[in-house]
Short mmCIF file of C-alpha atoms (C1' of nucleotides) in Angstrom, two decimals:
data_model
loop_
_atom_site.label_atom_id
_atom_site.label_comp_id
_atom_site.label_asym_id
_atom_site.label_seq_id
_atom_site.Cartn_x
_atom_site.Cartn_y
_atom_site.Cartn_z
CA MET C 1 34.18 19.21 16.84
CA GLY C 2 37.19 20.29 14.90
CA ASP C 3 38.62 16.85 15.41
CA LEU C 4 35.65 15.24 13.79
CA ASP C 5 35.87 17.63 10.90
CA LYS C 6 39.40 16.53 10.43
CA ILE C 7 38.44 12.87 10.39
CA PHE C 8 35.61 13.35 7.99
CA ASP C 9 37.60 15.62 5.76
CA SER C 10 40.46 13.23 5.53
CA MET C 11 37.89 10.59 4.78
CA SER C 12 36.60 12.38 1.75
CA ASP C 13 40.14 13.14 0.67
CA ARG C 14 40.96 9.54 0.89
CA SER C 15 37.93 8.31 -0.92
CA LEU C 16 38.67 6.76 -4.26
CA PHE C 17 35.16 7.20 -5.48
CA LYS C 18 33.92 10.12 -7.41
CA ASN C 19 30.55 8.53 -7.84
CA LYS C 20 30.04 5.15 -6.33
CA GLN C 21 26.55 4.84 -7.72
CA ILE C 22 28.01 4.07 -11.09
CA LEU C 23 29.39 0.74 -9.99
CA GLN C 24 26.25 -0.33 -8.19
CA THR C 25 24.42 -3.11 -9.94
CA ASN C 26 21.23 -1.17 -10.43
CA TYR C 27 22.92 1.70 -12.16
CA SER C 28 21.84 2.16 -15.70
CA PRO C 29 24.47 3.81 -17.86
CA SER C 30 23.40 6.02 -20.71
CA ASN C 31 25.45 4.06 -23.14
CA ILE C 32 25.87 0.36 -23.23
CA PRO C 33 28.97 -0.85 -25.03
CA HIS C 34 28.87 -3.91 -27.27
CA ARG C 35 25.12 -4.14 -27.22
CA GLU C 36 24.34 -1.65 -29.93
CA LYS C 37 23.06 -4.27 -32.30
CA GLU C 38 20.84 -5.94 -29.74
CA ILE C 39 19.44 -2.65 -28.55
CA GLU C 40 18.63 -1.70 -32.08
CA GLN C 41 16.81 -4.96 -32.61
CA ILE C 42 14.80 -4.64 -29.43
CA ALA C 43 13.94 -1.10 -30.40
CA SER C 44 12.76 -2.05 -33.83
CA ILE C 45 10.64 -4.85 -32.46
CA LEU C 46 9.01 -2.62 -29.90
CA ALA C 47 8.79 0.43 -32.10
CA PRO C 48 5.26 -0.18 -33.42
CA SER C 49 4.04 0.62 -29.95
CA LEU C 50 4.69 4.28 -30.61
CA LEU C 51 2.00 4.18 -33.24
CA GLY C 52 -0.33 2.36 -30.93
CA GLU C 53 0.13 -0.97 -32.65
CA LYS C 54 0.81 -4.08 -30.68
CA PRO C 55 4.44 -5.13 -30.97
CA SER C 56 5.34 -8.80 -31.26
CA ASN C 57 6.06 -10.71 -28.15
CA LEU C 58 9.75 -10.89 -27.58
CA PHE C 59 11.89 -13.43 -25.92
CA ILE C 60 15.46 -12.80 -24.89
CA TYR C 61 18.03 -15.24 -23.65
CA GLY C 62 21.54 -15.01 -22.43
CA VAL C 63 23.43 -15.95 -19.30
CA THR C 64 23.58 -13.63 -16.30
CA GLY C 65 25.36 -10.35 -16.67
CA THR C 66 25.15 -10.04 -20.42
CA GLY C 67 23.20 -6.84 -20.34
CA LYS C 68 19.77 -8.21 -21.15
CA THR C 69 17.91 -6.36 -18.47
CA LEU C 70 19.94 -3.24 -19.03
CA SER C 71 19.29 -3.20 -22.76
CA VAL C 72 15.59 -3.74 -22.37
CA GLN C 73 15.34 -1.06 -19.77
CA HIS C 74 17.28 1.28 -21.92
CA VAL C 75 14.91 0.78 -24.83
CA THR C 76 11.80 1.05 -22.70
CA ASN C 77 13.06 4.24 -21.12
CA GLU C 78 13.65 5.72 -24.53
CA LEU C 79 10.20 4.63 -25.62
CA MET C 80 8.61 6.26 -22.63
CA LYS C 81 10.51 9.43 -23.34
CA ARG C 82 9.05 9.50 -26.84
CA VAL C 83 5.58 8.81 -25.60
CA LYS C 84 5.71 11.53 -22.98
CA ASP C 85 2.28 12.01 -21.48
CA ASN C 86 0.55 10.69 -24.50
CA LYS C 87 -0.89 7.86 -22.52
CA ILE C 88 -0.93 5.30 -25.27
CA LEU C 89 1.66 3.07 -23.79
CA ARG C 90 2.46 1.62 -20.46
CA ILE C 91 5.47 -0.50 -19.63
CA GLU C 92 5.96 -2.48 -16.48
CA TYR C 93 8.97 -4.44 -15.44
CA ILE C 94 8.82 -7.39 -13.11
CA ASN C 95 11.61 -9.54 -11.89
CA CYS C 96 10.23 -12.99 -11.32
CA LYS C 97 13.11 -14.16 -9.27
CA LEU C 98 12.65 -11.86 -6.32
CA LYS C 99 11.66 -14.18 -3.54
CA LYS C 100 8.56 -13.23 -1.66
CA VAL C 101 7.69 -10.64 -4.27
CA ALA C 102 7.08 -12.26 -7.56
CA ASP C 103 7.96 -15.90 -7.57
CA THR C 104 4.51 -17.35 -7.96
CA GLU C 105 1.75 -16.70 -10.42
CA TYR C 106 -0.32 -15.12 -7.72
CA ARG C 107 2.44 -12.84 -6.56
CA ILE C 108 3.37 -11.73 -10.02
CA LEU C 109 -0.19 -10.68 -10.62
CA ALA C 110 -0.41 -9.04 -7.23
CA GLU C 111 2.77 -7.12 -7.90
CA LEU C 112 1.49 -6.07 -11.28
CA ILE C 113 -1.76 -4.84 -9.85
CA LYS C 114 0.11 -2.92 -7.20
CA LYS C 115 2.18 -1.22 -9.86
CA LEU C 116 -0.93 -0.30 -11.73
CA GLY C 117 -2.32 1.36 -8.66
CA GLY C 118 -4.61 -1.35 -7.40
CA SER C 119 -4.10 -3.60 -4.44
CA VAL C 120 -4.61 -7.21 -3.54
CA PRO C 121 -3.90 -9.10 -0.35
CA ALA C 122 -0.75 -11.15 -0.11
CA THR C 123 -2.73 -14.33 -0.07
CA GLY C 124 -6.26 -15.50 0.02
CA LEU C 125 -7.87 -14.66 -3.26
CA PRO C 126 -8.58 -17.35 -5.80
CA THR C 127 -6.17 -16.88 -8.65
CA ASP C 128 -8.85 -16.32 -11.23
CA GLN C 129 -10.22 -13.53 -9.09
CA VAL C 130 -6.86 -11.89 -9.20
CA TYR C 131 -6.83 -12.24 -12.96
CA LEU C 132 -10.20 -10.59 -13.14
CA ARG C 133 -9.07 -7.73 -11.01
CA PHE C 134 -6.02 -7.32 -13.16
CA LEU C 135 -8.09 -7.25 -16.31
CA GLU C 136 -10.46 -4.77 -14.81
CA ILE C 137 -7.68 -2.38 -13.93
CA LEU C 138 -6.22 -2.73 -17.38
CA GLU C 139 -9.52 -2.06 -19.07
CA ASN C 140 -10.01 1.06 -17.06
CA SER C 141 -6.59 2.49 -17.75
CA PRO C 142 -6.27 5.10 -20.46
CA GLU C 143 -3.45 3.38 -22.32
CA LYS C 144 -3.93 1.38 -25.46
CA LEU C 145 -0.89 -0.81 -25.08
CA PHE C 146 0.71 -2.57 -22.22
CA ILE C 147 4.18 -4.02 -22.45
CA LEU C 148 5.03 -6.43 -19.71
CA VAL C 149 8.67 -7.21 -19.15
CA LEU C 150 9.18 -10.42 -17.23
CA ASP C 151 12.75 -10.74 -16.12
CA GLU C 152 14.05 -14.20 -15.28
CA VAL C 153 10.88 -15.90 -16.43
CA ASP C 154 12.63 -19.21 -16.41
CA GLN C 155 12.70 -19.10 -12.63
CA ALA C 156 9.02 -18.42 -12.44
CA VAL C 157 8.07 -21.05 -14.94
CA LYS C 158 10.20 -23.62 -13.22
CA LYS C 159 8.37 -22.90 -9.98
CA ILE C 160 4.91 -22.47 -11.37
CA SER C 161 4.31 -24.21 -14.69
CA ASP C 162 4.21 -22.83 -18.12
CA ASN C 163 0.52 -22.32 -18.46
CA PHE C 164 0.71 -19.08 -16.60
CA LEU C 165 2.61 -17.70 -19.55
CA TYR C 166 -0.07 -19.16 -21.71
CA ASN C 167 -2.67 -17.34 -19.65
CA PHE C 168 -0.87 -14.11 -20.27
CA THR C 169 -0.59 -14.59 -23.98
CA ARG C 170 -4.26 -15.39 -24.12
CA LEU C 171 -5.26 -12.39 -22.09
CA ASN C 172 -5.44 -10.30 -25.22
CA SER C 173 -8.54 -12.09 -26.42
CA GLU C 174 -10.37 -10.96 -23.30
CA LEU C 175 -9.35 -7.37 -23.63
CA SER C 176 -11.00 -4.92 -25.94
CA ASP C 177 -9.50 -1.53 -25.20
CA ILE C 178 -5.94 -2.51 -24.52
CA GLN C 179 -3.41 -4.96 -25.88
CA ILE C 180 -0.63 -6.71 -24.01
CA SER C 181 2.80 -7.54 -25.32
CA LEU C 182 5.18 -9.74 -23.42
CA VAL C 183 8.90 -9.39 -23.22
CA GLY C 184 10.42 -12.40 -21.53
CA ILE C 185 13.97 -12.47 -20.32
CA SER C 186 15.64 -15.74 -19.42
CA ASN C 187 19.04 -16.76 -18.17
CA ASP C 188 18.53 -20.30 -19.22
CA VAL C 189 19.28 -20.83 -22.85
CA ARG C 190 17.43 -24.09 -23.00
CA PHE C 191 14.40 -22.58 -21.37
CA LEU C 192 12.06 -22.80 -24.31
CA GLU C 193 12.88 -26.44 -24.96
CA GLY C 194 10.77 -27.89 -22.23
CA ILE C 195 7.84 -25.64 -22.76
CA ASP C 196 4.38 -26.18 -24.14
CA PRO C 197 4.54 -25.63 -27.90
CA ARG C 198 1.47 -23.41 -27.85
CA VAL C 199 3.11 -21.09 -25.37
CA LYS C 200 6.32 -21.30 -27.27
CA SER C 201 4.89 -20.19 -30.54
CA SER C 202 2.96 -17.33 -29.07
CA LEU C 203 5.61 -16.16 -26.66
CA SER C 204 8.60 -16.21 -28.90
CA GLU C 205 7.30 -14.42 -31.94
CA GLU C 206 10.67 -12.75 -31.87
CA GLU C 207 13.78 -14.12 -30.27
CA LEU C 208 17.05 -12.60 -29.37
CA VAL C 209 20.18 -14.12 -27.95
CA PHE C 210 22.68 -12.13 -25.97
CA PRO C 211 26.12 -13.67 -26.26
CA PRO C 212 28.42 -13.43 -23.26
CA TYR C 213 31.02 -10.71 -23.23
CA ASN C 214 34.56 -11.76 -23.81
CA ALA C 215 37.41 -10.53 -21.66
CA LEU C 216 38.23 -7.66 -23.97
CA GLN C 217 34.73 -6.34 -24.05
CA LEU C 218 34.49 -6.65 -20.31
CA GLN C 219 37.63 -4.61 -19.99
CA GLU C 220 36.18 -1.88 -22.06
CA ILE C 221 32.99 -1.81 -20.07
CA LEU C 222 34.88 -1.72 -16.82
CA ARG C 223 37.20 0.99 -17.99
CA LYS C 224 34.36 3.20 -19.04
CA ARG C 225 32.57 2.88 -15.77
CA ALA C 226 35.75 3.15 -13.77
CA ASP C 227 36.55 6.43 -15.45
CA GLU C 228 33.30 7.87 -14.27
CA ALA C 229 33.18 6.22 -10.89
CA PHE C 230 36.65 6.82 -9.56
CA LYS C 231 38.76 9.85 -9.11
CA SER C 232 41.44 9.88 -11.71
CA LYS C 233 44.50 7.71 -11.52
CA CYS C 234 43.62 5.53 -8.63
CA VAL C 235 43.26 2.29 -10.51
CA SER C 236 46.55 0.50 -10.83
CA GLU C 237 47.71 -1.02 -14.05
CA GLY C 238 46.33 -4.46 -14.70
CA VAL C 239 43.49 -4.18 -12.24
CA ILE C 240 40.86 -3.78 -14.88
CA ALA C 241 42.30 -6.64 -16.87
CA LYS C 242 42.26 -8.88 -13.87
CA CYS C 243 38.67 -8.04 -13.03
CA ALA C 244 37.69 -8.77 -16.58
CA ALA C 245 39.56 -12.04 -16.54
CA PHE C 246 37.86 -13.17 -13.36
CA ALA C 247 34.47 -12.36 -14.75
CA ALA C 248 35.17 -13.81 -18.16
CA ARG C 249 35.85 -17.05 -16.41
CA GLU C 250 32.36 -16.84 -14.96
CA HIS C 251 30.87 -16.91 -18.43
CA GLY C 252 31.32 -13.24 -19.17
CA ASP C 253 29.24 -11.87 -16.37
CA ALA C 254 29.60 -8.10 -16.44
CA ARG C 255 27.67 -7.62 -13.25
CA ARG C 256 30.12 -9.80 -11.48
CA ALA C 257 33.02 -7.81 -12.88
CA LEU C 258 31.53 -4.56 -11.70
CA ASP C 259 30.85 -5.93 -8.25
CA LEU C 260 34.39 -7.10 -8.09
CA LEU C 261 35.72 -3.71 -8.95
CA ARG C 262 33.50 -1.92 -6.49
CA VAL C 263 34.27 -4.21 -3.59
CA ALA C 264 37.95 -4.05 -4.42
CA ALA C 265 37.76 -0.30 -4.25
CA GLU C 266 35.97 -0.43 -0.93
CA ILE C 267 38.68 -2.66 0.43
CA ALA C 268 41.39 -0.40 -0.87
CA GLU C 269 39.65 2.54 0.69
CA ARG C 270 39.44 0.87 4.04
CA GLU C 271 43.11 0.10 3.90
CA ALA C 272 43.72 3.75 3.16
CA SER C 273 45.44 2.78 -0.01
CA SER C 274 45.61 5.46 -2.64
CA HIS C 275 45.27 2.97 -5.46
CA ILE C 276 43.29 -0.10 -6.20
CA LYS C 277 45.82 -2.84 -6.54
CA ILE C 278 45.66 -6.31 -7.89
CA LYS C 279 45.67 -7.90 -4.48
CA HIS C 280 42.53 -5.98 -3.66
CA ILE C 281 40.80 -7.79 -6.45
CA ASP C 282 41.70 -11.12 -4.98
CA ASN C 283 40.45 -9.98 -1.61
CA ALA C 284 37.29 -8.72 -3.17
CA ASN C 285 36.72 -12.00 -4.90
CA ASN C 286 37.02 -13.82 -1.61
CA LYS C 287 34.87 -11.33 0.19
CA ILE C 288 32.03 -11.52 -2.29
CA GLU C 289 32.03 -15.26 -2.16
CA ARG C 290 32.30 -15.23 1.60
CA ASP C 291 29.53 -12.73 2.17
CA LYS C 292 27.25 -14.65 -0.09
CA ILE C 293 27.77 -17.87 1.79
CA LEU C 294 27.54 -16.33 5.22
CA ALA C 295 24.34 -14.57 4.30
CA ILE C 296 22.79 -17.79 3.13
CA ILE C 297 23.77 -19.61 6.27
CA GLU C 298 22.67 -16.88 8.59
CA THR C 299 19.24 -16.50 7.13
CA ALA C 300 18.53 -20.15 6.52
CA PRO C 301 15.56 -21.64 8.37
CA LYS C 302 16.25 -23.62 11.49
CA GLN C 303 15.91 -27.02 9.92
CA PHE C 304 18.34 -26.03 7.19
CA GLN C 305 20.79 -24.82 9.75
CA LEU C 306 20.58 -28.08 11.64
CA MET C 307 21.27 -29.91 8.42
CA LEU C 308 24.22 -27.72 7.65
CA PHE C 309 25.61 -28.17 11.09
CA SER C 310 25.37 -31.92 10.72
CA ILE C 311 27.15 -31.77 7.42
CA PHE C 312 29.96 -29.63 8.76
CA LYS C 313 30.49 -31.85 11.76
CA LEU C 314 30.54 -35.02 9.73
CA ILE C 315 32.87 -33.62 7.15
CA LYS C 316 35.26 -32.62 9.87
CA GLN C 317 35.06 -36.03 11.46
CA ASN C 318 35.44 -38.05 8.32
CA LYS C 319 37.91 -36.05 6.35
CA GLY C 320 36.38 -37.36 3.19
CA PRO C 321 33.13 -37.43 1.30
CA ILE C 322 30.09 -38.28 3.36
CA PHE C 323 26.77 -39.89 2.50
CA SER C 324 23.21 -38.81 2.90
CA GLY C 325 22.38 -41.64 5.25
CA ASP C 326 25.06 -40.56 7.71
CA ILE C 327 23.84 -37.04 7.58
CA TYR C 328 20.32 -38.11 8.31
CA ASN C 329 21.40 -40.10 11.34
CA TYR C 330 23.49 -37.29 12.73
CA TYR C 331 20.72 -34.86 12.02
CA GLN C 332 18.18 -36.99 13.87
CA ASN C 333 20.32 -37.08 16.98
CA LEU C 334 20.91 -33.39 16.75
CA CYS C 335 17.20 -32.74 16.56
CA LYS C 336 16.56 -34.85 19.62
CA LYS C 337 19.22 -32.93 21.47
CA VAL C 338 17.81 -29.56 20.52
CA LYS C 339 14.22 -30.76 20.87
CA VAL C 340 13.20 -29.97 17.36
CA ASP C 341 10.86 -32.07 15.26
CA ILE C 342 12.64 -34.45 12.95
CA LEU C 343 11.90 -34.11 9.27
CA THR C 344 11.41 -37.11 7.05
CA GLN C 345 14.10 -38.50 4.92
CA ARG C 346 12.18 -37.37 1.90
CA ARG C 347 12.27 -33.76 2.97
CA VAL C 348 15.89 -33.94 4.00
CA SER C 349 16.71 -35.23 0.58
CA ASP C 350 15.11 -32.15 -0.94
CA ILE C 351 16.93 -29.87 1.44
CA LEU C 352 20.21 -31.42 0.39
CA ALA C 353 19.27 -30.79 -3.20
CA GLU C 354 18.66 -27.17 -2.33
CA PHE C 355 22.06 -26.86 -0.71
CA ASP C 356 23.49 -28.22 -3.88
CA MET C 357 21.64 -25.59 -5.87
CA LEU C 358 22.90 -22.87 -3.58
CA GLY C 359 26.42 -24.07 -4.14
CA LEU C 360 27.10 -24.87 -0.51
CA ILE C 361 27.70 -28.52 -1.17
CA ASN C 362 28.39 -30.70 -4.10
CA ALA C 363 26.17 -33.74 -4.14
CA THR C 364 26.33 -36.59 -6.59
CA VAL C 365 24.05 -39.58 -6.58
CA ILE C 366 26.02 -42.76 -6.65
CA SER C 367 25.20 -46.37 -6.22
CA LYS C 368 27.23 -48.37 -3.79
CA GLY C 369 26.09 -51.67 -5.13
CA ARG C 370 24.63 -53.83 -2.45
CA GLN C 371 24.98 -50.95 -0.03
CA GLY C 372 22.26 -49.21 -1.93
CA ARG C 373 22.44 -45.71 -3.32
CA THR C 374 23.23 -42.38 -1.77
CA ARG C 375 24.33 -38.93 -2.44
CA GLU C 376 27.99 -38.48 -2.04
CA ILE C 377 28.47 -35.08 -0.53
CA LYS C 378 31.43 -32.79 -0.60
CA LEU C 379 31.62 -29.33 0.80
CA SER C 380 32.02 -26.68 -1.81
CA ILE C 381 32.73 -23.78 0.45
CA PRO C 382 36.33 -22.89 1.16
CA GLN C 383 37.93 -24.61 4.13
CA ASN C 384 38.80 -21.40 5.91
CA LEU C 385 35.16 -20.46 6.04
CA VAL C 386 33.92 -23.59 7.68
CA ASP C 387 34.84 -22.60 11.20
CA LYS C 388 33.21 -19.25 10.83
CA CYS C 389 30.08 -20.89 9.47
CA GLU C 390 29.98 -23.31 12.34
CA GLU C 391 30.27 -20.45 14.76
CA ILE C 392 27.29 -18.75 13.23
CA LEU C 393 25.27 -21.93 13.38
CA ILE C 394 26.14 -22.63 17.00
CA ASP C 395 25.16 -19.09 17.78
CA SER C 396 21.86 -19.06 16.04
CA LEU C 397 20.89 -22.56 17.09
CA GLY C 398 21.80 -21.86 20.68
CA LEU C 399 24.02 -24.90 21.04
"C1'" DC F 1 33.85 -68.38 -14.98
"C1'" DG F 2 30.47 -65.26 -16.51
"C1'" DA F 3 25.71 -63.78 -17.55
"C1'" DG F 4 21.69 -62.57 -15.34
"C1'" DA F 5 18.98 -62.05 -11.19
"C1'" DT F 6 18.91 -59.96 -6.54
"C1'" DT F 7 19.38 -56.64 -3.23
"C1'" DC F 8 20.11 -52.74 -0.61
"C1'" DA F 9 19.64 -47.81 0.84
"C1'" DT F 10 18.12 -44.26 -0.97
"C1'" DG F 11 16.56 -41.10 -4.90
"C1'" DT F 12 12.43 -39.17 -6.73
"C1'" DG F 13 7.63 -38.15 -8.29
"C1'" DA F 14 2.84 -37.48 -7.09
"C1'" DA F 15 -0.49 -36.62 -4.09
"C1'" DG F 16 -2.03 -35.46 0.28
"C1'" DT F 17 -1.94 -32.89 5.02
"C1'" DA F 18 -1.37 -29.09 8.22
"C1'" DT F 19 -0.97 -24.43 9.07
"C1'" DA F 20 -1.30 -19.69 8.37
"C1'" DC F 21 -3.57 -16.13 6.05
"C1'" DC F 22 -6.86 -14.07 3.05
"C1'" DT F 23 -11.91 -12.51 1.32
"C1'" DT F 24 -16.75 -12.77 1.19
"C1'" DT F 25 -20.99 -13.42 3.26
"C1'" DA F 26 -24.48 -13.54 6.53
"C1'" DG F 27 -26.24 -13.28 11.02
"C1'" DG F 28 -26.53 -10.97 15.32
"C1'" DC F 29 -25.58 -7.21 18.10
"C1'" DT F 30 -25.11 -2.21 19.01
"C1'" DT F 31 -26.08 2.46 18.04
"C1'" DA F 32 -28.40 6.60 16.81
"C1'" DA F 33 -32.18 8.73 15.12
"C1'" DA P 1 -32.43 1.10 9.77
"C1'" DA P 2 -27.55 1.53 9.43
"C1'" DG P 3 -23.18 0.12 11.00
"C1'" DC P 4 -20.05 -2.94 13.04
"C1'" DC P 5 -18.23 -7.30 14.64
"C1'" DT P 6 -17.68 -12.22 14.29
"C1'" DA P 7 -17.74 -16.73 12.57
"C1'" DA P 8 -18.15 -19.79 8.81
"C1'" DA P 9 -17.15 -21.06 4.22
"C1'" DG P 10 -14.12 -21.27 0.67
"C1'" DG P 11 -9.44 -19.99 -1.43
"C1'" DT P 12 -4.14 -19.83 -1.75
"C1'" DA P 13 0.88 -20.63 -0.42
"C1'" DT P 14 4.21 -23.05 1.98
"C1'" DA P 15 6.52 -26.60 4.34
"C1'" DC P 16 6.18 -31.00 5.14
"C1'" DT P 17 4.58 -36.13 5.00
"C1'" DT P 18 3.05 -40.51 2.88
"C1'" DC P 19 3.11 -43.77 -0.53
"C1'" DA P 20 4.96 -45.98 -4.24
"C1'" DC P 21 8.07 -46.81 -7.53
"C1'" DA P 22 12.82 -46.25 -9.78
"C1'" DT P 23 17.94 -46.92 -9.63
"C1'" DG P 24 22.30 -49.08 -10.45
"C1'" DA P 25 26.36 -51.43 -9.17
"C1'" DA P 26 28.12 -54.93 -5.71
"C1'" DT P 27 26.92 -59.44 -4.79
"C1'" DC P 28 24.74 -63.82 -5.35
"C1'" DT P 29 23.13 -67.78 -8.27
"C1'" DC P 30 23.42 -71.08 -11.33
"C1'" DG P 31 24.30 -73.04 -15.86
"C1'" DT P 32 28.12 -74.18 -18.51
"C1'" DA P 33 32.78 -75.15 -20.12
#
DNA sequence: CGAGATTCATGTGAAGTATACCTTTAGGCTTAA
DNA sequence: AAGCCTAAAGGTATACTTCACATGAATCTCGTA
């Protein structure tokens, strides 16, 4: 047993982290640098709720990792602190992007009802029934105000259609004892452009734009968190700057920067290094990318995997860009071999589009004159990953 | 020779189908008094 | 009579198909110089 003690002890000695939690993406710091102005604005917009008056609907944009969610949560937390058990106000937060949780109108409502203490089945009820149930629960709750935060609404609206937002904004007219305010958060800056003007005017009574952080601001954020998260003096010079630079290149995504730092530290730890060095950042960058891709490939449905396999094989064979028609042919043969139903070209086309969205491939529609039109497809995952990916596919497809 | 029409292989949108689940409802059966 | 089970009716979501039309540059056609 003494031996184990020694191992574990040396482990904790070696650990670079004082508090790893702080670098986790869901950590909410008590102070949010460079967002003071925005937080103040959100606060002043939502402040009437403390007096039981309905605040304006608010709409917030900004690209990923600009602190939108964090700021809103910060303000709502503060609000709830002020309210205490006064029961005039209720705030719920829903992330519309979470697959299988809240990415359809039905599911959002279901999730909402669950949070309010009710329950609905995962499927089956007519949507208007779900609305009714939701209204009923709201009416029976003691609060006078309900603030609904919809994170990543753009995703939901893209999938559903904008009239579900309209439904929400109209809900107030059916409620007598309680009022609803919406706070929408969107990553897509052009989100409101393609939206029904009625919804637009009612939803964005107030608007707020979160600009991306620049490299300097990112550095400051990182440094602050690093100070709390790590034991002292284990971050080498230039590491923070490099993290910030990486993330600044990805349109100022602070979340990305923090991930980078955390993974880099994990790598350094595993290597039993006493410092986080610059090379660890590079490794971390690769690892994050790599893990993301592998996860996608591993969990993809069978048909998707067959498609991917076809793409990989063809790319290897051809050494150049390949075309959707070729992929379809290869895929058909593959299906016959594995005894799987063949999907239509139409569907395959959509699947390819999804791969493009996921960033696995890069597809461009081109016209080859008399040879018709196709998608020209290039792989956009690093070469050194392809073999590993193929391995996974062979494994999970049982080839 | 060059402008305009053709053509090909596929992209893409809309609408429909199949499947898997869900609730509600009503009828028939069992159970216990 | 109350309680329980089951099947039917009526909904939703998802993955996919069918149908029909849109694309856009290489190639063909044909009038013209």
